[in-house]
mmCIF file of C-alpha atoms in Angstrom:
data_model
loop_
_atom_site.group_PDB
_atom_site.id
_atom_site.type_symbol
_atom_site.label_atom_id
_atom_site.label_comp_id
_atom_site.label_asym_id
_atom_site.label_seq_id
_atom_site.Cartn_x
_atom_site.Cartn_y
_atom_site.Cartn_z
ATOM 1 C CA MET A 1 67.108 59.405 61.632
ATOM 2 C CA THR A 2 69.015 61.333 58.963
ATOM 3 C CA THR A 3 66.888 63.508 56.692
ATOM 4 C CA LEU A 4 67.434 62.152 53.206
ATOM 5 C CA PRO A 5 67.959 64.438 50.221
ATOM 6 C CA THR A 6 65.668 64.369 47.209
ATOM 7 C CA TYR A 7 66.785 63.851 43.625
ATOM 8 C CA PHE A 8 65.710 64.755 40.137
ATOM 9 C CA ILE A 9 67.284 62.272 37.739
ATOM 10 C CA SER A 10 67.593 62.569 33.990
ATOM 11 C CA HIS A 11 66.877 58.909 33.391
ATOM 12 C CA GLY A 12 68.091 58.503 29.817
ATOM 13 C CA GLY A 13 66.296 56.746 26.990
ATOM 14 C CA GLY A 14 64.353 53.502 27.190
ATOM 15 C CA PRO A 15 66.038 50.439 28.759
ATOM 16 C CA TRP A 16 69.581 51.738 28.293
ATOM 17 C CA PRO A 17 71.203 50.055 31.365
ATOM 18 C CA PHE A 18 70.354 46.699 29.831
ATOM 19 C CA MET A 19 71.892 47.525 26.434
ATOM 20 C CA LYS A 20 75.607 47.800 27.125
ATOM 21 C CA THR A 21 76.499 45.968 23.917
ATOM 22 C CA GLU A 22 74.352 48.246 21.783
ATOM 23 C CA TYR A 23 75.156 51.564 23.465
ATOM 24 C CA GLY A 24 78.790 51.119 24.456
ATOM 25 C CA GLN A 25 79.937 54.217 26.380
ATOM 26 C CA THR A 26 76.964 56.398 25.423
ATOM 27 C CA TYR A 27 75.569 56.366 28.949
ATOM 28 C CA ALA A 28 78.831 55.934 30.849
ATOM 29 C CA LYS A 29 78.739 59.323 32.598
ATOM 30 C CA LEU A 30 75.092 59.053 33.594
ATOM 31 C CA GLU A 31 75.623 55.515 34.830
ATOM 32 C CA ALA A 32 78.629 56.549 36.925
ATOM 33 C CA THR A 33 76.675 59.324 38.646
ATOM 34 C CA LEU A 34 73.782 56.999 39.407
ATOM 35 C CA GLN A 35 76.136 54.355 40.770
ATOM 36 C CA ASP A 36 77.590 56.994 43.081
ATOM 37 C CA MET A 37 74.292 57.788 44.766
ATOM 38 C CA PRO A 38 74.572 55.180 47.563
ATOM 39 C CA ARG A 39 77.887 56.753 48.549
ATOM 40 C CA GLN A 40 76.328 60.206 48.489
ATOM 41 C CA LEU A 41 73.483 59.076 50.713
ATOM 42 C CA GLY A 42 75.687 57.260 53.200
ATOM 43 C CA VAL A 43 72.738 55.168 54.380
ATOM 44 C CA THR A 44 70.459 52.606 52.773
ATOM 45 C CA PRO A 45 66.945 53.982 52.333
ATOM 46 C CA LYS A 46 64.101 52.157 54.023
ATOM 47 C CA ALA A 47 62.167 52.494 50.753
ATOM 48 C CA ILE A 48 62.149 54.613 47.595
ATOM 49 C CA LEU A 49 59.308 56.721 46.233
ATOM 50 C CA VAL A 50 59.655 57.351 42.489
ATOM 51 C CA ILE A 51 57.676 59.985 40.610
ATOM 52 C CA SER A 52 57.973 58.787 37.031
ATOM 53 C CA ALA A 53 57.444 60.909 33.925
ATOM 54 C CA HIS A 54 55.899 57.827 32.335
ATOM 55 C CA TRP A 55 52.770 57.596 34.463
ATOM 56 C CA GLU A 56 49.905 60.068 34.339
ATOM 57 C CA GLU A 57 46.464 59.763 35.902
ATOM 58 C CA ALA A 58 43.458 62.067 36.303
ATOM 59 C CA GLU A 59 44.263 62.177 40.023
ATOM 60 C CA PHE A 60 47.504 61.452 41.841
ATOM 61 C CA THR A 61 47.727 57.668 42.000
ATOM 62 C CA VAL A 62 50.010 55.533 44.145
ATOM 63 C CA GLN A 63 51.285 52.099 43.190
ATOM 64 C CA ALA A 64 50.143 49.732 45.947
ATOM 65 C CA ASN A 65 51.213 46.449 44.378
ATOM 66 C CA ALA A 66 53.231 44.283 46.792
ATOM 67 C CA THR A 67 55.033 42.545 43.910
ATOM 68 C CA PRO A 68 55.084 44.919 40.942
ATOM 69 C CA GLY A 69 55.612 43.454 37.522
ATOM 70 C CA MET A 70 57.296 45.079 34.549
ATOM 71 C CA ILE A 71 55.885 47.562 32.036
ATOM 72 C CA TYR A 72 57.841 47.633 28.783
ATOM 73 C CA ASP A 73 56.699 51.090 27.773
ATOM 74 C CA TYR A 74 58.923 51.548 24.729
ATOM 75 C CA SER A 75 59.118 50.235 21.189
ATOM 76 C CA GLY A 76 61.750 49.381 18.636
ATOM 77 C CA PHE A 77 64.309 48.022 21.097
ATOM 78 C CA PRO A 78 66.000 44.590 20.985
ATOM 79 C CA GLU A 79 63.900 41.583 21.928
ATOM 80 C CA HIS A 80 65.835 40.919 25.119
ATOM 81 C CA THR A 81 64.745 44.285 26.546
ATOM 82 C CA TYR A 82 61.165 42.972 26.676
ATOM 83 C CA HIS A 83 62.239 40.307 29.151
ATOM 84 C CA ILE A 84 64.026 42.571 31.628
ATOM 85 C CA SER A 85 63.306 41.862 35.273
ATOM 86 C CA TYR A 86 63.819 44.282 38.146
ATOM 87 C CA PRO A 87 62.122 42.354 40.965
ATOM 88 C CA ALA A 88 62.176 44.987 43.700
ATOM 89 C CA PRO A 89 59.302 44.575 46.174
ATOM 90 C CA GLY A 90 56.558 47.121 46.489
ATOM 91 C CA SER A 91 55.238 48.513 49.767
ATOM 92 C CA PRO A 92 51.462 48.731 50.186
ATOM 93 C CA GLU A 93 52.092 50.214 53.637
ATOM 94 C CA LEU A 94 54.109 53.102 52.210
ATOM 95 C CA ALA A 95 51.575 53.514 49.404
ATOM 96 C CA LYS A 96 48.783 54.065 51.935
ATOM 97 C CA GLN A 97 50.927 56.548 53.838
ATOM 98 C CA VAL A 98 51.652 58.465 50.629
ATOM 99 C CA GLN A 99 47.939 58.494 49.800
ATOM 100 C CA ALA A 100 47.139 59.869 53.256
ATOM 101 C CA LEU A 101 49.751 62.637 52.962
ATOM 102 C CA ILE A 102 48.394 63.676 49.574
ATOM 103 C CA GLU A 103 44.833 63.739 50.859
ATOM 104 C CA GLN A 104 45.877 65.767 53.904
ATOM 105 C CA ALA A 105 47.252 68.357 51.471
ATOM 106 C CA GLY A 106 43.824 68.688 49.894
ATOM 107 C CA PHE A 107 44.294 66.547 46.787
ATOM 108 C CA ALA A 108 42.397 63.445 45.754
ATOM 109 C CA ALA A 109 44.589 60.349 45.689
ATOM 110 C CA LYS A 110 43.979 56.773 44.567
ATOM 111 C CA LEU A 111 45.736 53.459 45.006
ATOM 112 C CA ASP A 112 46.540 51.200 42.067
ATOM 113 C CA LEU A 113 46.866 47.558 43.093
ATOM 114 C CA GLN A 114 47.973 46.341 39.652
ATOM 115 C CA ARG A 115 50.537 48.855 38.417
ATOM 116 C CA GLY A 116 54.023 47.571 37.589
ATOM 117 C CA PHE A 117 57.327 49.401 37.206
ATOM 118 C CA ASP A 118 57.779 51.471 34.051
ATOM 119 C CA HIS A 119 61.192 52.257 32.580
ATOM 120 C CA GLY A 120 61.270 55.608 34.365
ATOM 121 C CA THR A 121 61.776 53.508 37.483
ATOM 122 C CA TYR A 122 63.829 50.465 36.534
ATOM 123 C CA SER A 123 66.152 52.221 34.072
ATOM 124 C CA ALA A 124 66.989 54.769 36.769
ATOM 125 C CA LEU A 125 67.113 52.401 39.747
ATOM 126 C CA PHE A 126 69.034 49.465 38.270
ATOM 127 C CA PRO A 127 72.384 51.319 38.184
ATOM 128 C CA ILE A 128 71.810 52.634 41.730
ATOM 129 C CA TYR A 129 70.570 49.462 43.417
ATOM 130 C CA PRO A 130 71.196 46.558 41.024
ATOM 131 C CA ASN A 131 70.203 43.964 43.618
ATOM 132 C CA ALA A 132 66.604 45.250 43.549
ATOM 133 C CA ASP A 133 66.320 44.640 47.279
ATOM 134 C CA ILE A 134 64.840 47.973 48.441
ATOM 135 C CA PRO A 135 61.041 48.431 48.380
ATOM 136 C CA ILE A 136 59.897 50.837 45.681
ATOM 137 C CA VAL A 137 56.596 52.667 45.269
ATOM 138 C CA GLN A 138 55.749 54.646 42.142
ATOM 139 C CA LEU A 139 53.606 57.778 42.203
ATOM 140 C CA SER A 140 51.904 59.188 39.132
ATOM 141 C CA LEU A 141 51.818 62.682 37.782
ATOM 142 C CA LYS A 142 48.458 64.417 37.634
ATOM 143 C CA ALA A 143 47.398 64.579 34.010
ATOM 144 C CA HIS A 144 46.750 68.317 33.824
ATOM 145 C CA LEU A 145 50.513 68.759 34.351
ATOM 146 C CA ASP A 146 50.168 71.879 36.479
ATOM 147 C CA PRO A 147 53.502 72.914 38.060
ATOM 148 C CA ALA A 148 51.925 74.364 41.211
ATOM 149 C CA SER A 149 50.093 71.131 42.028
ATOM 150 C CA HIS A 150 53.260 69.093 41.658
ATOM 151 C CA ILE A 151 55.320 71.430 43.826
ATOM 152 C CA ALA A 152 52.530 71.234 46.423
ATOM 153 C CA LEU A 153 52.575 67.444 46.086
ATOM 154 C CA GLY A 154 56.274 67.450 46.893
ATOM 155 C CA ARG A 155 55.712 69.594 49.972
ATOM 156 C CA ALA A 156 53.083 67.141 51.171
ATOM 157 C CA LEU A 157 55.574 64.287 50.811
ATOM 158 C CA ALA A 158 58.407 66.045 52.671
ATOM 159 C CA PRO A 159 57.824 64.238 56.016
ATOM 160 C CA LEU A 160 58.852 60.970 54.360
ATOM 161 C CA ARG A 161 62.426 62.228 54.203
ATOM 162 C CA GLN A 162 62.717 61.967 57.990
ATOM 163 C CA GLN A 163 61.505 58.363 57.832
ATOM 164 C CA GLY A 164 64.254 56.976 55.632
ATOM 165 C CA ILE A 165 62.259 57.257 52.399
ATOM 166 C CA LEU A 166 64.242 58.410 49.377
ATOM 167 C CA ILE A 167 62.207 60.594 47.003
ATOM 168 C CA ILE A 168 63.306 60.517 43.368
ATOM 169 C CA GLY A 169 61.801 62.473 40.492
ATOM 170 C CA SER A 170 62.612 60.531 37.337
ATOM 171 C CA GLY A 171 62.385 62.486 34.095
ATOM 172 C CA LEU A 172 64.768 64.261 31.741
ATOM 173 C CA SER A 173 65.969 67.867 31.786
ATOM 174 C CA TYR A 174 65.596 67.989 27.987
ATOM 175 C CA HIS A 175 62.868 65.987 26.273
ATOM 176 C CA ASN A 176 62.062 66.853 22.689
ATOM 177 C CA LEU A 177 62.112 63.598 20.783
ATOM 178 C CA ARG A 178 61.839 65.386 17.412
ATOM 179 C CA GLN A 179 65.030 67.292 18.187
ATOM 180 C CA PHE A 180 66.934 64.534 19.968
ATOM 181 C CA GLY A 181 70.547 64.824 18.935
ATOM 182 C CA PRO A 182 72.682 67.597 17.405
ATOM 183 C CA SER A 183 69.582 69.522 16.275
ATOM 184 C CA GLY A 184 68.652 70.029 19.936
ATOM 185 C CA TYR A 185 72.060 71.390 20.919
ATOM 186 C CA ALA A 186 71.128 75.077 21.268
ATOM 187 C CA ALA A 187 67.761 74.627 22.938
ATOM 188 C CA SER A 188 69.025 72.066 25.448
ATOM 189 C CA ARG A 189 71.971 74.266 26.364
ATOM 190 C CA GLU A 190 69.890 77.424 26.787
ATOM 191 C CA PHE A 191 67.281 75.699 28.901
ATOM 192 C CA ASP A 192 69.908 73.940 31.003
ATOM 193 C CA ASP A 193 71.664 77.256 31.675
ATOM 194 C CA TRP A 194 68.362 78.624 32.953
ATOM 195 C CA LEU A 195 67.732 75.516 35.017
ATOM 196 C CA GLN A 196 71.169 75.683 36.639
ATOM 197 C CA ASP A 197 70.670 79.330 37.534
ATOM 198 C CA THR A 198 67.148 78.730 38.805
ATOM 199 C CA LEU A 199 67.981 75.778 41.031
ATOM 200 C CA ILE A 200 71.484 76.552 42.229
ATOM 201 C CA GLN A 201 71.774 80.346 42.212
ATOM 202 C CA SER A 202 68.242 81.326 43.273
ATOM 203 C CA ASP A 203 66.978 81.202 46.851
ATOM 204 C CA SER A 204 64.177 78.793 47.740
ATOM 205 C CA ILE A 205 61.416 81.367 47.208
ATOM 206 C CA ARG A 206 62.719 82.662 43.910
ATOM 207 C CA ARG A 207 63.361 79.221 42.464
ATOM 208 C CA VAL A 208 59.738 78.239 43.064
ATOM 209 C CA GLU A 209 58.554 81.450 41.404
ATOM 210 C CA LYS A 210 60.738 80.761 38.389
ATOM 211 C CA LEU A 211 59.676 77.121 38.077
ATOM 212 C CA LEU A 212 56.014 78.077 38.229
ATOM 213 C CA ALA A 213 56.705 80.222 35.155
ATOM 214 C CA TRP A 214 59.110 77.728 33.566
ATOM 215 C CA SER A 215 57.468 77.967 30.139
ATOM 216 C CA GLN A 216 58.799 81.540 29.862
ATOM 217 C CA ALA A 217 62.394 80.360 30.214
ATOM 218 C CA PRO A 218 64.765 80.489 27.220
ATOM 219 C CA SER A 219 63.982 77.655 24.775
ATOM 220 C CA ALA A 220 61.491 76.220 27.281
ATOM 221 C CA ARG A 221 59.035 74.769 24.781
ATOM 222 C CA ALA A 222 61.812 73.713 22.438
ATOM 223 C CA ALA A 223 63.274 71.711 25.331
ATOM 224 C CA HIS A 224 59.911 70.451 26.605
ATOM 225 C CA PRO A 225 57.111 70.562 24.013
ATOM 226 C CA ARG A 226 55.167 68.668 26.671
ATOM 227 C CA GLU A 227 56.308 68.999 30.271
ATOM 228 C CA GLU A 228 55.805 65.504 31.686
ATOM 229 C CA HIS A 229 59.575 64.905 31.877
ATOM 230 C CA LEU A 230 60.116 68.172 33.763
ATOM 231 C CA LEU A 231 57.363 67.778 36.380
ATOM 232 C CA PRO A 232 59.162 65.120 38.472
ATOM 233 C CA LEU A 233 61.654 67.920 39.173
ATOM 234 C CA MET A 234 58.807 70.007 40.619
ATOM 235 C CA VAL A 235 57.947 67.214 43.065
ATOM 236 C CA ALA A 236 61.559 66.699 44.142
ATOM 237 C CA LEU A 237 61.972 70.430 44.669
ATOM 238 C CA GLY A 238 58.725 70.717 46.638
ATOM 239 C CA ALA A 239 59.774 67.892 48.937
ATOM 240 C CA ALA A 240 63.165 69.562 49.403
ATOM 241 C CA GLN A 241 61.509 72.669 50.864
ATOM 242 C CA GLU A 242 64.347 75.161 51.514
ATOM 243 C CA ASP A 243 67.266 72.757 51.000
ATOM 244 C CA VAL A 244 69.982 73.883 48.620
ATOM 245 C CA ALA A 245 70.429 72.252 45.227
ATOM 246 C CA SER A 246 73.539 70.832 43.625
ATOM 247 C CA CYS A 247 74.095 69.466 40.142
ATOM 248 C CA VAL A 248 75.132 65.812 40.391
ATOM 249 C CA TYR A 249 75.196 64.988 36.673
ATOM 250 C CA HIS A 250 75.857 67.231 33.701
ATOM 251 C CA GLU A 251 77.058 66.692 30.163
ATOM 252 C CA ASN A 252 76.709 68.518 26.880
ATOM 253 C CA THR A 253 77.443 65.680 24.484
ATOM 254 C CA PHE A 254 74.513 63.441 25.422
ATOM 255 C CA MET A 255 73.095 61.538 22.434
ATOM 256 C CA GLY A 256 75.167 63.511 19.963
ATOM 257 C CA GLY A 257 75.085 67.000 21.421
ATOM 258 C CA LEU A 258 72.360 67.515 24.037
ATOM 259 C CA THR A 259 72.944 69.186 27.391
ATOM 260 C CA VAL A 260 71.292 67.304 30.255
ATOM 261 C CA SER A 261 71.537 67.441 34.041
ATOM 262 C CA SER A 262 70.397 65.838 37.286
ATOM 263 C CA PHE A 263 70.071 67.551 40.664
ATOM 264 C CA ARG A 264 70.141 66.741 44.349
ATOM 265 C CA PHE A 265 68.382 68.828 47.000
ATOM 266 C CA GLY A 266 69.830 68.675 50.483
#
């Protein structure tokens, strides 16, 4: 079977794919790149494993719900966005396999039988697979937010790529909600320049070294006061092992002037 690439997706804000009337063309470029992913892959994944920036637990936790519901983890949006449905099935079988791989790597791992999909999953996946017909399993971050643990987590998950499982880290390359718009222009651009150089120009050893020390990058803490939206990238990169990176989405006018990007490994 073909070894699937891994992705880090900048997933945008809230339930944006379901707000075309309100947002107009704001997310047109991001949406187009997400819609292109099935073509890039060339095959339909057997299942999708999503590491969402919007789920943290004391230990790595795997969604093992066969029929996940919806988590409307946002506020201040139109009423209709609290009735969104993305009825993709879960996969308890894959969840147990993910748990076993994590435990084999020396980490504790739990199953969550109740967890639904948060917007880090359905806002990213709806443009890619609008029919919601591919099984999806979510995997949490570990709450201490340590880069090394999340890169190691990705390495533990790498065998899934040979089994038709698509691994997606869903976050945002810039995530400072207090500077979300033109005021974040400089910081987002500086950090994105560093990220592009780190992922695309550095070899696999050097890029890991640089990501482990990401907080020393230009404008790092201005771009990510808290790193939960960056850590899904660490997992995608760890699972990619030595595969090369390419930038599959990039714009510098996002939400009024932010620079944001998404990456594929492999």
